GROMACS .gro file of C-alpha atoms in nm:
model
  237
    1UNK     CA    1  13.670  14.259  13.914
    2UNK     CA    2  13.798  13.995  14.185
    3UNK     CA    3  13.548  13.827  14.378
    4UNK     CA    4  13.556  13.785  14.772
    5UNK     CA    5  13.528  13.448  14.914
    6UNK     CA    6  13.589  13.307  15.252
    7UNK     CA    7  13.732  12.948  15.333
    8UNK     CA    8  13.471  12.718  15.476
    9UNK     CA    9  13.643  12.680  15.804
   10UNK     CA   10  13.650  13.085  15.836
   11UNK     CA   11  13.271  13.087  15.713
   12UNK     CA   12  13.179  12.838  15.980
   13UNK     CA   13  13.340  13.061  16.283
   14UNK     CA   14  13.136  13.367  16.132
   15UNK     CA   15  12.817  13.200  16.156
   16UNK     CA   16  12.840  12.937  16.459
   17UNK     CA   17  13.059  13.155  16.709
   18UNK     CA   18  12.803  13.455  16.771
   19UNK     CA   19  12.512  13.195  16.783
   20UNK     CA   20  12.706  12.985  17.057
   21UNK     CA   21  12.782  13.306  17.247
   22UNK     CA   22  12.414  13.416  17.205
   23UNK     CA   23  12.308  13.115  17.367
   24UNK     CA   24  12.547  13.108  17.645
   25UNK     CA   25  12.452  13.477  17.735
   26UNK     CA   26  12.068  13.396  17.733
   27UNK     CA   27  12.142  13.086  17.954
   28UNK     CA   28  12.355  13.334  18.172
   29UNK     CA   29  12.083  13.588  18.152
   30UNK     CA   30  11.945  13.550  18.544
   31UNK     CA   31  12.304  13.511  18.688
   32UNK     CA   32  12.394  13.817  18.520
   33UNK     CA   33  12.097  14.031  18.623
   34UNK     CA   34  12.166  13.881  18.989
   35UNK     CA   35  12.506  14.009  18.958
   36UNK     CA   36  12.425  14.329  18.819
   37UNK     CA   37  12.151  14.387  19.119
   38UNK     CA   38  12.395  14.313  19.388
   39UNK     CA   39  12.645  14.516  19.239
   40UNK     CA   40  12.398  14.807  19.200
   41UNK     CA   41  12.247  14.789  19.546
   42UNK     CA   42  12.609  14.768  19.718
   43UNK     CA   43  12.692  15.060  19.561
   44UNK     CA   44  12.356  15.250  19.631
   45UNK     CA   45  12.380  15.184  19.957
   46UNK     CA   46  12.741  15.331  19.969
   47UNK     CA   47  12.629  15.615  19.830
   48UNK     CA   48  12.297  15.692  19.995
   49UNK     CA   49  12.083  15.636  19.704
   50UNK     CA   50  11.758  15.528  19.836
   51UNK     CA   51  11.707  15.220  19.595
   52UNK     CA   52  11.526  14.870  19.663
   53UNK     CA   53  11.523  14.574  19.459
   54UNK     CA   54  11.170  14.473  19.370
   55UNK     CA   55  11.242  14.100  19.372
   56UNK     CA   56  11.537  13.960  19.539
   57UNK     CA   57  11.558  13.680  19.260
   58UNK     CA   58  11.593  13.827  18.916
   59UNK     CA   59  11.366  13.607  18.693
   60UNK     CA   60  11.415  13.558  18.333
   61UNK     CA   61  11.238  13.837  18.182
   62UNK     CA   62  11.346  14.143  18.374
   63UNK     CA   63  11.516  14.300  18.713
   64UNK     CA   64  11.368  14.589  18.863
   65UNK     CA   65  11.441  14.834  19.109
   66UNK     CA   66  11.206  15.070  19.332
   67UNK     CA   67  11.297  15.410  19.459
   68UNK     CA   68  11.246  15.428  19.849
   69UNK     CA   69  11.294  15.797  19.904
   70UNK     CA   70  11.279  16.147  19.750
   71UNK     CA   71  11.451  16.319  19.473
   72UNK     CA   72  11.688  16.606  19.574
   73UNK     CA   73  11.609  16.789  19.248
   74UNK     CA   74  11.311  16.709  19.061
   75UNK     CA   75  11.194  16.816  18.703
   76UNK     CA   76  10.961  17.076  18.840
   77UNK     CA   77  11.238  17.285  19.054
   78UNK     CA   78  11.259  17.622  18.899
   79UNK     CA   79  11.589  17.664  19.086
   80UNK     CA   80  11.727  17.341  18.920
   81UNK     CA   81  11.584  17.472  18.593
   82UNK     CA   82  11.765  17.798  18.603
   83UNK     CA   83  12.094  17.659  18.705
   84UNK     CA   84  12.088  17.422  18.412
   85UNK     CA   85  11.958  17.682  18.184
   86UNK     CA   86  12.291  17.933  18.285
   87UNK     CA   87  12.518  17.644  18.263
   88UNK     CA   88  12.375  17.533  17.915
   89UNK     CA   89  12.411  17.880  17.814
   90UNK     CA   90  12.752  17.937  17.915
   91UNK     CA   91  12.841  17.587  17.748
   92UNK     CA   92  12.684  17.708  17.411
   93UNK     CA   93  12.895  18.049  17.422
   94UNK     CA   94  13.193  17.849  17.517
   95UNK     CA   95  13.153  17.635  17.201
   96UNK     CA   96  13.220  17.966  16.973
   97UNK     CA   97  13.554  18.022  17.159
   98UNK     CA   98  13.700  17.675  17.059
   99UNK     CA   99  13.940  17.709  16.806
  100UNK     CA  100  13.965  17.493  16.466
  101UNK     CA  101  14.159  17.232  16.613
  102UNK     CA  102  13.886  17.124  16.859
  103UNK     CA  103  13.593  17.120  16.614
  104UNK     CA  104  13.477  16.781  16.722
  105UNK     CA  105  13.455  16.887  17.077
  106UNK     CA  106  13.276  17.220  16.933
  107UNK     CA  107  13.008  17.043  16.761
  108UNK     CA  108  12.981  16.782  17.035
  109UNK     CA  109  12.907  17.032  17.281
  110UNK     CA  110  12.664  17.219  17.070
  111UNK     CA  111  12.465  16.894  17.000
  112UNK     CA  112  12.451  16.834  17.401
  113UNK     CA  113  12.328  17.177  17.442
  114UNK     CA  114  12.060  17.169  17.173
  115UNK     CA  115  11.930  16.837  17.352
  116UNK     CA  116  11.936  17.004  17.693
  117UNK     CA  117  11.748  17.305  17.538
  118UNK     CA  118  11.460  17.085  17.430
  119UNK     CA  119  11.484  16.918  17.760
  120UNK     CA  120  11.440  17.240  17.959
  121UNK     CA  121  11.156  17.326  17.712
  122UNK     CA  122  10.976  17.044  17.766
  123UNK     CA  123  11.016  17.036  18.150
  124UNK     CA  124  10.949  17.400  18.153
  125UNK     CA  125  10.584  17.376  17.960
  126UNK     CA  126  10.499  16.993  18.084
  127UNK     CA  127  10.677  16.942  18.438
  128UNK     CA  128  10.429  16.684  18.523
  129UNK     CA  129  10.393  16.487  18.188
  130UNK     CA  130  10.748  16.345  18.177
  131UNK     CA  131  10.666  15.954  18.174
  132UNK     CA  132  11.004  15.827  18.328
  133UNK     CA  133  11.154  15.800  18.709
  134UNK     CA  134  11.515  15.715  18.791
  135UNK     CA  135  11.434  15.368  18.869
  136UNK     CA  136  11.259  15.310  18.534
  137UNK     CA  137  11.522  15.505  18.361
  138UNK     CA  138  11.782  15.274  18.529
  139UNK     CA  139  11.601  14.969  18.411
  140UNK     CA  140  11.600  15.088  18.065
  141UNK     CA  141  11.977  15.114  18.067
  142UNK     CA  142  12.015  14.766  18.203
  143UNK     CA  143  11.802  14.622  17.942
  144UNK     CA  144  11.981  14.840  17.668
  145UNK     CA  145  12.312  14.737  17.807
  146UNK     CA  146  12.202  14.360  17.798
  147UNK     CA  147  12.085  14.421  17.450
  148UNK     CA  148  12.438  14.564  17.317
  149UNK     CA  149  12.584  14.244  17.498
  150UNK     CA  150  12.395  14.027  17.306
  151UNK     CA  151  12.478  14.199  16.974
  152UNK     CA  152  12.859  14.183  17.046
  153UNK     CA  153  12.924  13.867  16.915
  154UNK     CA  154  12.732  13.912  16.586
  155UNK     CA  155  12.906  14.272  16.541
  156UNK     CA  156  13.242  14.104  16.600
  157UNK     CA  157  13.154  13.844  16.320
  158UNK     CA  158  13.106  14.125  16.062
  159UNK     CA  159  13.440  14.285  16.143
  160UNK     CA  160  13.680  14.048  16.357
  161UNK     CA  161  13.591  13.691  16.286
  162UNK     CA  162  13.679  13.759  15.929
  163UNK     CA  163  14.031  13.814  15.994
  164UNK     CA  164  14.268  13.587  15.981
  165UNK     CA  165  14.361  13.517  16.333
  166UNK     CA  166  14.320  13.183  16.547
  167UNK     CA  167  14.010  13.035  16.671
  168UNK     CA  168  14.124  13.066  17.025
  169UNK     CA  169  14.233  13.419  16.993
  170UNK     CA  170  13.863  13.519  16.862
  171UNK     CA  171  13.704  13.323  17.126
  172UNK     CA  172  13.944  13.495  17.413
  173UNK     CA  173  13.891  13.850  17.240
  174UNK     CA  174  13.505  13.809  17.246
  175UNK     CA  175  13.492  13.700  17.601
  176UNK     CA  176  13.779  13.993  17.676
  177UNK     CA  177  13.496  14.267  17.536
  178UNK     CA  178  13.195  14.089  17.698
  179UNK     CA  179  13.350  14.085  18.053
  180UNK     CA  180  13.431  14.474  17.971
  181UNK     CA  181  13.062  14.550  17.922
  182UNK     CA  182  12.945  14.322  18.202
  183UNK     CA  183  13.144  14.522  18.435
  184UNK     CA  184  13.067  14.853  18.266
  185UNK     CA  185  12.688  14.834  18.288
  186UNK     CA  186  12.610  14.848  18.637
  187UNK     CA  187  12.867  15.140  18.683
  188UNK     CA  188  12.714  15.314  18.374
  189UNK     CA  189  12.357  15.265  18.559
  190UNK     CA  190  12.512  15.394  18.906
  191UNK     CA  191  12.675  15.713  18.748
  192UNK     CA  192  12.334  15.777  18.597
  193UNK     CA  193  12.128  15.737  18.927
  194UNK     CA  194  12.401  15.937  19.135
  195UNK     CA  195  12.355  16.245  18.895
  196UNK     CA  196  11.986  16.254  18.869
  197UNK     CA  197  11.945  16.184  19.242
  198UNK     CA  198  12.183  16.499  19.346
  199UNK     CA  199  12.148  16.693  19.008
  200UNK     CA  200  11.797  16.698  18.825
  201UNK     CA  201  11.572  16.504  18.596
  202UNK     CA  202  11.625  16.773  18.353
  203UNK     CA  203  11.956  16.611  18.240
  204UNK     CA  204  11.807  16.259  18.197
  205UNK     CA  205  11.723  16.295  17.819
  206UNK     CA  206  12.079  16.409  17.769
  207UNK     CA  207  12.226  16.137  17.989
  208UNK     CA  208  11.989  15.879  17.783
  209UNK     CA  209  12.122  16.006  17.437
  210UNK     CA  210  12.497  16.092  17.515
  211UNK     CA  211  12.561  15.833  17.773
  212UNK     CA  212  12.326  15.556  17.689
  213UNK     CA  213  12.334  15.321  17.409
  214UNK     CA  214  12.547  15.562  17.177
  215UNK     CA  215  12.809  15.578  17.475
  216UNK     CA  216  12.786  15.186  17.469
  217UNK     CA  217  12.873  15.141  17.078
  218UNK     CA  218  13.123  15.410  17.081
  219UNK     CA  219  13.291  15.193  17.349
  220UNK     CA  220  13.268  14.867  17.125
  221UNK     CA  221  13.413  15.057  16.849
  222UNK     CA  222  13.713  15.155  17.064
  223UNK     CA  223  13.757  14.787  17.191
  224UNK     CA  224  13.710  14.643  16.823
  225UNK     CA  225  13.999  14.916  16.724
  226UNK     CA  226  14.225  14.797  16.979
  227UNK     CA  227  14.170  14.421  16.900
  228UNK     CA  228  14.242  14.495  16.532
  229UNK     CA  229  14.536  14.720  16.597
  230UNK     CA  230  14.713  14.436  16.758
  231UNK     CA  231  14.668  14.195  16.460
  232UNK     CA  232  14.822  14.473  16.246
  233UNK     CA  233  15.129  14.528  16.468
  234UNK     CA  234  15.186  14.145  16.494
  235UNK     CA  235  15.163  14.120  16.129
  236UNK     CA  236  15.421  14.382  16.087
  237UNK     CA  237  15.669  14.227  16.270
   0.00000   0.00000   0.00000
């Protein structure tokens, strides 16, 4: 059996590059959070979402928002519950009509429906016990997004830094992925806020599972595939 070995220079890049990027991201955290805060508050004003900042200058530990209005459709709203029930039922029935060429979509739709059914059951029996609000949910998304961003250099070190490409290209590719997520996170938060404000808290668990960290990881996989495929295309030329 052959042995797998890495050149010292490549091993050095795999170890040092993610550490350097992580240190930079930690040092830039207050500036990242300040930028996210301004972006979210700006679009909240444009979309008439009653959101205020808890603090004008985000500190090193957290960024917070407070809700300054009423929620259009609350968790205890029976009208919203029945609308959600019939939409979930229609989606579940519709999944059985999808042909074999759409099996991934079929099972994805069924998973979302099952999550929504559990959500509706909880809100039906315990409408006042749900521990999250729109602002606390948004804060969780921001913190999760920042954790994913911190992990990106380490994830790239396992699958991208081991490839035989130049150091400059690895640095540029990492910055590209990081910038993508730095832009994505505030708009992801605004999308959640918009749906929760004008729809219902009933969909919060589905949003959290399907369009939270899982969505971020899938986006990372797509970006990594794009970077890796370019290496393969150039190698074939």
